[in-house]
GROMACS .gro file of C-alpha atoms in nm:
model
   97
    1UNK     CA    1   2.300   1.598  -1.183
    2UNK     CA    2   2.418   1.664  -0.826
    3UNK     CA    3   2.131   1.910  -0.773
    4UNK     CA    4   1.881   1.657  -0.911
    5UNK     CA    5   2.003   1.383  -0.677
    6UNK     CA    6   1.995   1.607  -0.369
    7UNK     CA    7   1.643   1.723  -0.467
    8UNK     CA    8   1.527   1.360  -0.499
    9UNK     CA    9   1.682   1.261  -0.166
   10UNK     CA   10   1.497   1.538   0.020
   11UNK     CA   11   1.154   1.416  -0.094
   12UNK     CA   12   0.967   1.126   0.068
   13UNK     CA   13   0.923   0.981  -0.284
   14UNK     CA   14   1.004   1.062  -0.644
   15UNK     CA   15   0.823   0.922  -0.948
   16UNK     CA   16   1.016   0.829  -1.262
   17UNK     CA   17   0.884   0.750  -1.608
   18UNK     CA   18   0.782   0.391  -1.662
   19UNK     CA   19   0.610   0.352  -1.325
   20UNK     CA   20   0.919   0.352  -1.104
   21UNK     CA   21   0.928   0.521  -0.764
   22UNK     CA   22   1.223   0.614  -0.548
   23UNK     CA   23   1.086   0.620  -0.194
   24UNK     CA   24   1.228   0.677   0.152
   25UNK     CA   25   1.106   0.439   0.420
   26UNK     CA   26   1.255   0.521   0.758
   27UNK     CA   27   1.629   0.509   0.687
   28UNK     CA   28   1.611   0.320   0.355
   29UNK     CA   29   1.600   0.451  -0.001
   30UNK     CA   30   1.421   0.203  -0.231
   31UNK     CA   31   1.366   0.198  -0.607
   32UNK     CA   32   1.031   0.026  -0.666
   33UNK     CA   33   0.813  -0.056  -0.965
   34UNK     CA   34   0.438   0.007  -0.968
   35UNK     CA   35   0.412  -0.297  -1.199
   36UNK     CA   36   0.552  -0.542  -0.943
   37UNK     CA   37   0.305  -0.687  -0.688
   38UNK     CA   38   0.566  -0.707  -0.411
   39UNK     CA   39   0.683  -0.352  -0.472
   40UNK     CA   40   0.321  -0.234  -0.459
   41UNK     CA   41   0.290  -0.381  -0.110
   42UNK     CA   42   0.594  -0.181   0.000
   43UNK     CA   43   0.456   0.133  -0.169
   44UNK     CA   44   0.132   0.075   0.023
   45UNK     CA   45   0.326   0.058   0.349
   46UNK     CA   46   0.150  -0.238   0.510
   47UNK     CA   47   0.155  -0.194   0.887
   48UNK     CA   48   0.187  -0.572   0.945
   49UNK     CA   49   0.538  -0.583   0.803
   50UNK     CA   50   0.642  -0.260   0.975
   51UNK     CA   51   0.530  -0.409   1.308
   52UNK     CA   52   0.726  -0.732   1.246
   53UNK     CA   53   1.038  -0.544   1.140
   54UNK     CA   54   1.022  -0.323   1.451
   55UNK     CA   55   0.987  -0.634   1.673
   56UNK     CA   56   1.283  -0.800   1.500
   57UNK     CA   57   1.498  -0.487   1.543
   58UNK     CA   58   1.402  -0.459   1.912
   59UNK     CA   59   1.479  -0.827   1.973
   60UNK     CA   60   1.815  -0.809   1.797
   61UNK     CA   61   1.911  -0.490   1.979
   62UNK     CA   62   1.805  -0.644   2.313
   63UNK     CA   63   1.991  -0.973   2.265
   64UNK     CA   64   2.348  -1.052   2.170
   65UNK     CA   65   2.304  -1.183   1.815
   66UNK     CA   66   2.592  -1.288   1.593
   67UNK     CA   67   2.396  -1.330   1.268
   68UNK     CA   68   2.059  -1.272   1.102
   69UNK     CA   69   1.920  -1.520   0.846
   70UNK     CA   70   1.648  -1.389   0.617
   71UNK     CA   71   1.515  -1.705   0.450
   72UNK     CA   72   1.258  -1.634   0.181
   73UNK     CA   73   1.395  -1.282   0.154
   74UNK     CA   74   1.247  -1.185  -0.185
   75UNK     CA   75   1.412  -0.841  -0.219
   76UNK     CA   76   1.564  -0.849   0.131
   77UNK     CA   77   1.346  -0.581   0.290
   78UNK     CA   78   1.389  -0.723   0.641
   79UNK     CA   79   1.765  -0.761   0.588
   80UNK     CA   80   1.795  -0.399   0.475
   81UNK     CA   81   1.616  -0.274   0.787
   82UNK     CA   82   1.819  -0.501   1.015
   83UNK     CA   83   2.144  -0.386   0.850
   84UNK     CA   84   2.067  -0.017   0.894
   85UNK     CA   85   1.901  -0.028   1.237
   86UNK     CA   86   2.117  -0.277   1.430
   87UNK     CA   87   2.485  -0.349   1.481
   88UNK     CA   88   2.459  -0.717   1.390
   89UNK     CA   89   2.787  -0.825   1.225
   90UNK     CA   90   2.656  -1.078   0.968
   91UNK     CA   91   2.336  -1.086   0.764
   92UNK     CA   92   2.244  -1.349   0.507
   93UNK     CA   93   1.940  -1.318   0.283
   94UNK     CA   94   1.820  -1.616   0.077
   95UNK     CA   95   1.539  -1.656  -0.172
   96UNK     CA   96   1.494  -2.026  -0.255
   97UNK     CA   97   1.431  -2.101  -0.621
   0.00000   0.00000   0.00000
């Protein structure tokens, strides 16, 4: 099992049965479903979101921020990037119902 996990972590993506993908995006490891429309957007790697995330990271790193609120977070993609690429002490992600 240890060899399997290390093999998966070295690849940019790994496909599982049932349409699931384990992908590496920058410094994140995400388990996504090809049957979910939001996951498909992440699998497609839309440049619009990458650009917005990079701007948010640059702004947070350039300013003294105490918290990050991700309202309408869905799966929390922005929060995950902010958590791994900045030193912001508090992050809250909300998805209103």
